[in-house]
Coordinates of C-alpha atoms in Angstrom, one line a residue:
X1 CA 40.9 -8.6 -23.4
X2 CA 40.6 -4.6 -23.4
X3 CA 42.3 -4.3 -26.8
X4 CA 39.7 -6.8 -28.3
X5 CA 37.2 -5.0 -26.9
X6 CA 37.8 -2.0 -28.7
X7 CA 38.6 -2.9 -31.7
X8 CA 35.8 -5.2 -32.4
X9 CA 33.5 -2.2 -31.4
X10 CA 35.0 -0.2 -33.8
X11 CA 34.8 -2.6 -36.6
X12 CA 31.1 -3.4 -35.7
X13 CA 30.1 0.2 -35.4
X14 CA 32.4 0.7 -38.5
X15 CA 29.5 -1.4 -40.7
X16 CA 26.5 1.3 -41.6
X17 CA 24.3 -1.3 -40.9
X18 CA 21.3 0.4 -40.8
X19 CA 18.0 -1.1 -40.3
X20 CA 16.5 -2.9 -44.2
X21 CA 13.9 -0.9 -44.7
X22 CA 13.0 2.2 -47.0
X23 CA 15.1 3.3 -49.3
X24 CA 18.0 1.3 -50.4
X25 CA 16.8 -1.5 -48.9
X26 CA 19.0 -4.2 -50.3
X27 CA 22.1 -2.1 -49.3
X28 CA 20.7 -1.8 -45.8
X29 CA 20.1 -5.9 -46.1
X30 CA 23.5 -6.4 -47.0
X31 CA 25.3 -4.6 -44.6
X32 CA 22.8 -6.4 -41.7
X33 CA 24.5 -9.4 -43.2
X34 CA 27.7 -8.0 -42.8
X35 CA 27.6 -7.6 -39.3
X36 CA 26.1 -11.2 -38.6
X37 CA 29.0 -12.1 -40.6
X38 CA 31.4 -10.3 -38.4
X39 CA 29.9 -11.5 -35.5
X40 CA 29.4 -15.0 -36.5
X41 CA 32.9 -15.8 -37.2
X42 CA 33.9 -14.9 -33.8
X43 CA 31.7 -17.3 -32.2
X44 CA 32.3 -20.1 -34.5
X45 CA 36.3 -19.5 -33.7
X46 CA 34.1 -19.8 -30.0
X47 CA 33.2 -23.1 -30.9
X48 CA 29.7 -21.9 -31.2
X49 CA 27.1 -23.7 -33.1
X50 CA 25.4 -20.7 -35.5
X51 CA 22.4 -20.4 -37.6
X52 CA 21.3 -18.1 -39.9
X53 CA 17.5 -17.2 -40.3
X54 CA 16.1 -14.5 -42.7
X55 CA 12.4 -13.8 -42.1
X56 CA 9.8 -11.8 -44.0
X57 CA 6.2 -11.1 -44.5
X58 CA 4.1 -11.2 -41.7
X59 CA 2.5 -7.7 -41.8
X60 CA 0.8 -6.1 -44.3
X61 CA 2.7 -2.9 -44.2
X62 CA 6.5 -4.5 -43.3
X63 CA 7.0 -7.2 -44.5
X64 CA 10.6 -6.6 -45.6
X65 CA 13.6 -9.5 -45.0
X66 CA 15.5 -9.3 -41.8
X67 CA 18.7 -11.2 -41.5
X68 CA 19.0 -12.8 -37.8
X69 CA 21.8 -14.9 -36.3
X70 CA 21.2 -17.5 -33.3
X71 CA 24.3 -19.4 -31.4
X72 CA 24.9 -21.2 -28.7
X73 CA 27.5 -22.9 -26.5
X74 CA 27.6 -25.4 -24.1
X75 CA 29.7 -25.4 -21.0
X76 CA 30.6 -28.5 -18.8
X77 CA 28.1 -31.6 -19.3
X78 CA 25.3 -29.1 -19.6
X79 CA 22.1 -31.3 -19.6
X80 CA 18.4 -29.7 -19.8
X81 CA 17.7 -28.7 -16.0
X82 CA 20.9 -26.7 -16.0
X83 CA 20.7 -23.3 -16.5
X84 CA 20.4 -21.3 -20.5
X85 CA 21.2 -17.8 -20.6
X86 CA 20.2 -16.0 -23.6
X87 CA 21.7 -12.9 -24.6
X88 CA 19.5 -10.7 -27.1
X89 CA 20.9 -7.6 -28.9
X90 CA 20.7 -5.9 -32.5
X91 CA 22.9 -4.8 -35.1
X92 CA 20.4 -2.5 -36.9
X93 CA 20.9 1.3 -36.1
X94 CA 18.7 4.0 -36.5
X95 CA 19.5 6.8 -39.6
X96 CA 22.2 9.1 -38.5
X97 CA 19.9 12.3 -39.7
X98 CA 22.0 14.9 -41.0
X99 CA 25.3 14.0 -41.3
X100 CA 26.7 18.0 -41.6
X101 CA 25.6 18.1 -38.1
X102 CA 28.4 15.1 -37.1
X103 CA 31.9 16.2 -35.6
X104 CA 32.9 12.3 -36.2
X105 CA 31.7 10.2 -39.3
X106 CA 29.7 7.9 -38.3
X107 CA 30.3 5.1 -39.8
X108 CA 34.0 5.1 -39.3
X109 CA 34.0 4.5 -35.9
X110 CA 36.3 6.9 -34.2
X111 CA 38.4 7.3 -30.6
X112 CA 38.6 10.1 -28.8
X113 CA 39.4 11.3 -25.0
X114 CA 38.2 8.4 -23.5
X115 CA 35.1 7.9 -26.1
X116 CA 34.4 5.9 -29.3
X117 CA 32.0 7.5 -31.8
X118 CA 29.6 6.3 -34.2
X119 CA 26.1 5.1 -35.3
X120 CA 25.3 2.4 -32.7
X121 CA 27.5 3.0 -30.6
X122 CA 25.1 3.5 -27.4
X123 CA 22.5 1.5 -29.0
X124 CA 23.7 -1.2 -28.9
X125 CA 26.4 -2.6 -31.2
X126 CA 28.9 -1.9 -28.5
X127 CA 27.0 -4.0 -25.9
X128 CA 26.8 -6.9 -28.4
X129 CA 30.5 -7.4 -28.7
X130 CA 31.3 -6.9 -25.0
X131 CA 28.8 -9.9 -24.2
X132 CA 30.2 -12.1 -26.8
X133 CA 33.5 -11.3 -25.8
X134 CA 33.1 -11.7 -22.4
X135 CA 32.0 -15.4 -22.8
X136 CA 35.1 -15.9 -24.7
X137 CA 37.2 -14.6 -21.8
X138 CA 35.1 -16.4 -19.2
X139 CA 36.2 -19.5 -21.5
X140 CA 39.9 -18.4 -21.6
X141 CA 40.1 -17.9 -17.7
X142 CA 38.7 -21.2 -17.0
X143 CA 36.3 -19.4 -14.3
X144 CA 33.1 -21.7 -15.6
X145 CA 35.0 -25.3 -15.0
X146 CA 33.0 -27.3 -12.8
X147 CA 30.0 -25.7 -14.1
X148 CA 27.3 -26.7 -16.1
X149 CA 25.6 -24.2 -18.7
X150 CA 24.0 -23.0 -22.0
X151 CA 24.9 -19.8 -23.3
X152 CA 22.7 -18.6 -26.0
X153 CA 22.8 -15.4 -28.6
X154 CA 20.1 -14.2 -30.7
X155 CA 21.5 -11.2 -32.9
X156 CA 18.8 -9.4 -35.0
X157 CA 19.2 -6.9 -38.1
X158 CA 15.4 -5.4 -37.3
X159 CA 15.1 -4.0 -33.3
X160 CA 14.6 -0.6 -34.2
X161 CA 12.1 -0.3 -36.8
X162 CA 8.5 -2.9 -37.0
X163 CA 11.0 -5.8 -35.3
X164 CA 8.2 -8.1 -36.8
X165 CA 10.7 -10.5 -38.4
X166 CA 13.9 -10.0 -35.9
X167 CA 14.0 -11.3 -32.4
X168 CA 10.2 -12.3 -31.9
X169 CA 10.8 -15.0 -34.9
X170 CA 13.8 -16.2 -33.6
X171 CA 12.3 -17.1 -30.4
X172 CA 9.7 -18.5 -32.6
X173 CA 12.4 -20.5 -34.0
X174 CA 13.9 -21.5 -29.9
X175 CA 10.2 -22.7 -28.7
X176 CA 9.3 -24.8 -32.3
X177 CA 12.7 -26.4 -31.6
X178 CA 12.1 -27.4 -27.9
X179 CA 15.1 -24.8 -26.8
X180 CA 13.8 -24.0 -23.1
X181 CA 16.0 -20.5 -21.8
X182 CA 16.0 -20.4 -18.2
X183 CA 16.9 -16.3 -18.0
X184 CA 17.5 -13.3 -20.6
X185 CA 20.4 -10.4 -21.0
X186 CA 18.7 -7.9 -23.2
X187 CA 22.1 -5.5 -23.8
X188 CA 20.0 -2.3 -24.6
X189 CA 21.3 0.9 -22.9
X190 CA 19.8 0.7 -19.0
X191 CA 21.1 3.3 -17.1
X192 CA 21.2 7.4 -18.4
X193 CA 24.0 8.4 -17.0
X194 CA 26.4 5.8 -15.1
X195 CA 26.4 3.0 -15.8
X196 CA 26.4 1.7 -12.2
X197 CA 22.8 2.9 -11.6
X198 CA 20.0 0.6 -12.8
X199 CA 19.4 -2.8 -14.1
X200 CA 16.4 -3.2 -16.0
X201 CA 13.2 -5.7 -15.0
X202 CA 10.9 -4.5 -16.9
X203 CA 9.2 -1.6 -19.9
X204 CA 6.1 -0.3 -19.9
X205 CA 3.9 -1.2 -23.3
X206 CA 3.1 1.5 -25.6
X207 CA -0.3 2.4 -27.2
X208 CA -0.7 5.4 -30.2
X209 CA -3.7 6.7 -31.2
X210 CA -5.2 9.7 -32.6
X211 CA -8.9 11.9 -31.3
X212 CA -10.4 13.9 -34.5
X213 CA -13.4 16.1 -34.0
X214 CA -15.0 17.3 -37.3
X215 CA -16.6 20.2 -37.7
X216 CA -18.0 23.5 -40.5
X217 CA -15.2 25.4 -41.5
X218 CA -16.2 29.2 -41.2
X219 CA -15.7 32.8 -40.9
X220 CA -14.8 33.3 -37.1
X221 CA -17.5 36.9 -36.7
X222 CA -20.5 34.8 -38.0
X223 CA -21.4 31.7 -35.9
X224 CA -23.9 30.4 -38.5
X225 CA -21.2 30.0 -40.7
X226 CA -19.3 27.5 -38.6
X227 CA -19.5 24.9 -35.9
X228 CA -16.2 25.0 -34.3
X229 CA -14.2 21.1 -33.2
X230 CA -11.7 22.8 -30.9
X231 CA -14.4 23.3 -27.9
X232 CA -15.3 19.2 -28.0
X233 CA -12.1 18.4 -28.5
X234 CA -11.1 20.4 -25.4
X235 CA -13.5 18.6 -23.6
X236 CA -12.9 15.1 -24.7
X237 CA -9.5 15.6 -24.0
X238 CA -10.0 16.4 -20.3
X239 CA -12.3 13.8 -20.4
X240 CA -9.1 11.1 -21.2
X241 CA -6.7 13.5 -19.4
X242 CA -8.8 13.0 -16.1
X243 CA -8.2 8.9 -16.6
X244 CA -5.8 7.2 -13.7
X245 CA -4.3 3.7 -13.5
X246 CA -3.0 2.7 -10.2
X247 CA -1.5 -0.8 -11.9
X248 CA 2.0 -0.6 -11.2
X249 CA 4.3 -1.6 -8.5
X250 CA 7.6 -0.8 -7.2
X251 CA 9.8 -1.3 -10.0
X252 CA 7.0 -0.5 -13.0
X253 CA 5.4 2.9 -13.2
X254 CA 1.8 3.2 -13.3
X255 CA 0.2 3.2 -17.1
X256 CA -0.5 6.7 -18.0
X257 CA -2.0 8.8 -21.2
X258 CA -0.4 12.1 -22.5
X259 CA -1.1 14.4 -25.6
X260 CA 1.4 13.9 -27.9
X261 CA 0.6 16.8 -30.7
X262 CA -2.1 18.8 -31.4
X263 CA -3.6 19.7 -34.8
X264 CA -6.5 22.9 -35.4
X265 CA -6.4 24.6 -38.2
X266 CA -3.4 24.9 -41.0
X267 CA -4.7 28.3 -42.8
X268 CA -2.7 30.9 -40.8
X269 CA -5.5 33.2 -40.4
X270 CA -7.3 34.0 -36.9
X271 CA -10.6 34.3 -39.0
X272 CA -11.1 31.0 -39.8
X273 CA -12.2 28.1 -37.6
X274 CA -10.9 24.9 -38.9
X275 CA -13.0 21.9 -40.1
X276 CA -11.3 19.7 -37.9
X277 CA -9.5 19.5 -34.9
X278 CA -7.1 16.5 -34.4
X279 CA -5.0 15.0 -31.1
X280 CA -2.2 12.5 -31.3
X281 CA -2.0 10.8 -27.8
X282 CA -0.2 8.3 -26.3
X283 CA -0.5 5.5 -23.4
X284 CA 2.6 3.5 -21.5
X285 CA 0.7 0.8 -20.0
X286 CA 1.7 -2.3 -17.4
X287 CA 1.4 -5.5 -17.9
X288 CA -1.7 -5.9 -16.0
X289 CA -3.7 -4.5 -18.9
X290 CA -3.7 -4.8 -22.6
X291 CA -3.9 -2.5 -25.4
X292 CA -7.6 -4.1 -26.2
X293 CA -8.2 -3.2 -22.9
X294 CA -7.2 0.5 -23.1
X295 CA -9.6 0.8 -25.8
X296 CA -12.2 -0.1 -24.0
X297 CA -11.6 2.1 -21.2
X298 CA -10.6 5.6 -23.7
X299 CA -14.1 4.9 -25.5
X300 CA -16.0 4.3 -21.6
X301 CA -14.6 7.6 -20.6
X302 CA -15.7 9.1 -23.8
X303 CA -19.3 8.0 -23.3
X304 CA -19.6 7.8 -19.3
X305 CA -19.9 11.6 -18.8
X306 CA -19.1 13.0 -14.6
X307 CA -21.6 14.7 -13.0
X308 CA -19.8 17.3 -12.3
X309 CA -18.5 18.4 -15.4
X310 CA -22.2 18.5 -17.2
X311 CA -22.4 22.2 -16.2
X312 CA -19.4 22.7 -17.4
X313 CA -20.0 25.1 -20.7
X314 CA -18.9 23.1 -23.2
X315 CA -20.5 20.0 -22.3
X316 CA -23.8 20.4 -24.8
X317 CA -21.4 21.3 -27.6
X318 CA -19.7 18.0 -27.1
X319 CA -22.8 15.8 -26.7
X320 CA -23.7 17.0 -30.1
X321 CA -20.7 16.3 -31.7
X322 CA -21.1 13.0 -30.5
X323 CA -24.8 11.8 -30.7
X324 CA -23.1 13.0 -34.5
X325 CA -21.0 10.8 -34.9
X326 CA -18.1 13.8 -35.0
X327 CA -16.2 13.0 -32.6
X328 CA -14.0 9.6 -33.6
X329 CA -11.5 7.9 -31.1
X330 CA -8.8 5.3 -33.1
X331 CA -6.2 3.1 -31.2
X332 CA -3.4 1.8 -33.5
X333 CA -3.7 -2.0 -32.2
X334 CA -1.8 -3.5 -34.5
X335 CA 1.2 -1.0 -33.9
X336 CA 1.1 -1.4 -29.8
X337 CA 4.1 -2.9 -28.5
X338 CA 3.3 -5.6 -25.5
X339 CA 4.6 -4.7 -21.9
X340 CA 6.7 -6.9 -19.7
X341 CA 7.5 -7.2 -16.5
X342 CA 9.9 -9.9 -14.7
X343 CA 10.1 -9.9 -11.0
X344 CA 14.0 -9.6 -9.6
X345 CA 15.0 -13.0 -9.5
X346 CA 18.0 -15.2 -10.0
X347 CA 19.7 -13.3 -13.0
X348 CA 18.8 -10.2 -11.7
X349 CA 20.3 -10.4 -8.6
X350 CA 23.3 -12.2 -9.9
X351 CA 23.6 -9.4 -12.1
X352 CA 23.2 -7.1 -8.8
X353 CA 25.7 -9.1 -7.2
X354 CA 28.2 -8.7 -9.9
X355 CA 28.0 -5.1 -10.2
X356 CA 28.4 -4.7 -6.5
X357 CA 31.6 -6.4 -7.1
X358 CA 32.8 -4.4 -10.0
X359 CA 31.5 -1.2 -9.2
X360 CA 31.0 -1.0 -5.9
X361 CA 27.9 0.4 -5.6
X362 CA 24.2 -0.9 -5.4
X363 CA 22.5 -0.6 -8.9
X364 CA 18.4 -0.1 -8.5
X365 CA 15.7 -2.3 -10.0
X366 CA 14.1 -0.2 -12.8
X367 CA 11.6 -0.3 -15.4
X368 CA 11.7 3.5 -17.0
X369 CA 12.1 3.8 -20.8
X370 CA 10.5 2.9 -23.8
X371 CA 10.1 -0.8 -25.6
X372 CA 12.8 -3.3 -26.4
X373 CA 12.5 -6.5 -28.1
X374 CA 12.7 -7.9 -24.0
X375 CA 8.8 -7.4 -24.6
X376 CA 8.7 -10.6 -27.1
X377 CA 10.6 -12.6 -24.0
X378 CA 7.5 -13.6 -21.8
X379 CA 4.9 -14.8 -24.8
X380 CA 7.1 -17.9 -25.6
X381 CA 8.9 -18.2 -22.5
X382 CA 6.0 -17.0 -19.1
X383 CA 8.7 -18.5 -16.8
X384 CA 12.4 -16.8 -17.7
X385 CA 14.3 -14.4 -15.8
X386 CA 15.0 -11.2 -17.8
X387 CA 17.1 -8.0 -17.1
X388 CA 18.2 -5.4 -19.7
X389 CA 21.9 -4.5 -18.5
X390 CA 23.8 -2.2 -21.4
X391 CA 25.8 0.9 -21.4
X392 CA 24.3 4.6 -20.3
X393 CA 21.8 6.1 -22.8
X394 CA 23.7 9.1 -22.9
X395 CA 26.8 7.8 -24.2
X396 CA 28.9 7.7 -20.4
X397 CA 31.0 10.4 -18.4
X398 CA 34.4 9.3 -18.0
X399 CA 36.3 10.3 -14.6
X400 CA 33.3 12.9 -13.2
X401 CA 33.8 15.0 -16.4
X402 CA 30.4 15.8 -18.2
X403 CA 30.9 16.7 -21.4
X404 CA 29.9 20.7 -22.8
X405 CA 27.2 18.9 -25.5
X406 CA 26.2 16.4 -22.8
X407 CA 22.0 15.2 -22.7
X408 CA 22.1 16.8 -26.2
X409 CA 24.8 15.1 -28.3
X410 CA 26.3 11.9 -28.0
X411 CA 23.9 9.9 -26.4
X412 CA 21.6 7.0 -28.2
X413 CA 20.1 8.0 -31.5
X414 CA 21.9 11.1 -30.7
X415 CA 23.9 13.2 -33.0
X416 CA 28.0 11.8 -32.5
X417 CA 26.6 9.0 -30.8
X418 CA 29.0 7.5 -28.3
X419 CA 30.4 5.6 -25.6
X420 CA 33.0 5.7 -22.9
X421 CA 35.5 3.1 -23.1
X422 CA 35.6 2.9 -19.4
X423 CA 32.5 1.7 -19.2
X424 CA 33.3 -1.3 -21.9
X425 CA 35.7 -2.2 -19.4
X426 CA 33.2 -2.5 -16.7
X427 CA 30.3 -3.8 -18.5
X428 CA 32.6 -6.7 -20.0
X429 CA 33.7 -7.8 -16.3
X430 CA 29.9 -7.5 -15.2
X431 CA 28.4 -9.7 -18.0
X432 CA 31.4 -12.2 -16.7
X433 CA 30.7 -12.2 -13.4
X434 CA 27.3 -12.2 -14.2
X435 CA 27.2 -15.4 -15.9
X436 CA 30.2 -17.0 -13.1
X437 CA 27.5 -16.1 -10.4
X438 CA 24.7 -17.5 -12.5
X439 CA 25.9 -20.8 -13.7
X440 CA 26.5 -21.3 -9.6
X441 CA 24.2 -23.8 -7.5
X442 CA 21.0 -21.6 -6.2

């Protein structure tokens, strides 16, 4: 199996298939469908039933087509109370940015000391083979006889863009068709360093928004002139900044807000106060809220003034830019992606278990990192397991040895993006012995 597992890495990571949307978007559509393709005829040679489903529309700003493939196979006299793993992953990579900047070309997949590199290779093309090949071995070996199972796959071309016509549609497609998945695999990268560490139960939502503060543009020596944004802004922003969520639990970090950028003033010269003054913020948030919610609460803390901060200076200057309608809080609703959470159950600790074996060590229950398309999971199916289990985010040591460019090359959406071929070779016996443990009697 180890030489298949290479190869069909490479050739997958060999596709520049990144996500269909910008420029050269038919290109980008066609090599989407490439990959399916690729992938496709290795499950059908699996005696996998396959169907392909291109979605579009849907949003007024991304509509664009986005190729998807779903399979599934049966194992034993599967009937509808046995169990239905799904495995979710993409094929669509991210823009490799400046390719001058690349040791290895990235899109011609390349082996060296212990490492393949390429576009994708982290996130997650490499993952999505290893799965699928797994299965095939677990077939091979004969270690599911006796045992009754669905094994599902839903492959999208559109995870790492709007993913408004990729996996969420697909699951559309599963529920409209009475398809009932007991338990999720989402392959993203889980772990940032070894892979042994963490398996995945959950992400944290995440909310963008922007605070603008307008104002009179003016000479800085002559305050008639001007009527300066940065002093509310200041003090709406410890007014948000002073916001705290005690929502999460052991596994899910509490929701939280941050400044992302900051924005006063473009003319280079200290005699000018600006017009405006602008903050781009940002909110991971638990499941037990909702990005309506957040509003809500932004806008109370905005108009619910403390006590003790109405002597602080800068507090009249505010409540005039507000009783002015100066002061103007937006939250990108319609951008937010959905948290989820799933509480370490069944696959999870049969994934636990299975990495015990293999690695010998204890991996943690984690939900760190930003959104994956396990978010969709819970709004069609409330009741399924789901773990995210993939290779490190940054791209694997191999026997102790960090590399020199390590944490700043070669990890996901990384400059010569990679992944250690070691930890192929344990991820493809974990997904096996995942599913062996799994498809077992509770």
């Amino acid at each position: 199996m180890t030489d298949k597992l290479i190869q069909r890495a490479v050739d997958l990571i060999s596709i520049p298939s990144e996500t269909p949307f910008g420029e050269n978007i038919n290109e980008k559509f066609e090599y989407c469908e490439q990959a399916l393709d690729y992938l496709e005829d290795i499950l059908k040679a699996m005696n996998a039933k396959t169907q392909r489903m291109v979605f579009d529309g849907g949003h007024p700003k991304w509509p664009y087509a986005v190729p998807n493939l779903y399979a599934e196979i049966e194992i034993g006299n599967y009937k509808e109370s046995d169990p239905f793993l799904v495995y979710m992953g993409h094929i669509d990579v991210v823009p490799v940015g400046n390719t001058s900047q690349w040791k290895y070309n990235p899109f011609d997949a390349s082996i060296c000391n212990g490492f393949i590199y390429g576009r994708g290779a982290t996130d997650m093309k490499t993952s999505v083979t290893t799965f699928i090949t797994s299965v095939e071995q677990a077939i091979k070996d004969k270690t599911l006889e006796g045992k009754n199972l669905k094994i599902g796959f839903i492959i999208t071309g559109d995870e790492e863009w709007a993913a408004i016509n990729g996996s969420k549609k697909v699951l559309e497609f599963m529920k409209n068709n009475d398809k009932i998945p007991t338990a999720f695999i989402v392959g993203e990268p889980s772990s940032p360093d070894y892979l042994k560490d963490y398996i995945k139960v959950g992400r944290r939502g995440s909310l963008i928004g922007s605070l603008t503060v307008t104002g009179i543009q003016g000479h800085r020596a002559y305050k008639e002139l001007y009527s300066n944004p940065n002093r509310p802004l200041n003090f709406a922003l410890n007014l948000l900044n002073s916001i705290q969520w005690n929502d999460g639990n052991e596994y899910l970090p509490n929701t939280d807000f941050e400044i992302v950028a900051l924005d006063a003033g473009s003319e280079n010269a200290t005699a000018i106060i600006p017009s405006q003054a602008k903050a781009t913020w940002g909110i991971r948030y638990t499941d037990k809220t909702s990005a309506e919610e957040l509003e809500v609460t932004l806008n109370n803390a905005l108009n619910d003034i403390p006590d003790y901060l109405k002597s602080h200076p800068d507090y009249k200057i505010y409540k005039e830019f507000k009783e002015n309608n100066k002061i103007k809080l937006v939250c990108n609703l319609s951008t937010a992606s959905i948290p989820y959470f799933s509480v370490p159950n069944k696959l999870a600790y049969s994934a636990k278990k299975a990495m015990q074996s293999v690695l010998n060590h204890t991996p943690i229950f984690d939900s760190s990192g930003g959104t994956t398309d396990a978010r969709f999971v819970h709004s069609f199916y409330p009741n399924a397991d789901i773990i995210e289990l993939g290779v490190p985010e940054k791209g694997g040591i191999v026997d102790g040895n960090i590399p020199t460019s390590y944490g700043t090359q070669g990890g996901m959406h990384q400059v010569n993006e990679s992944v250690a071929i070691q930890d192929i070779y344990d991820l493809a016996k974990i997904y096996q012995k995942t599913i062996e443990i799994y498809a077992k009697e509770n």
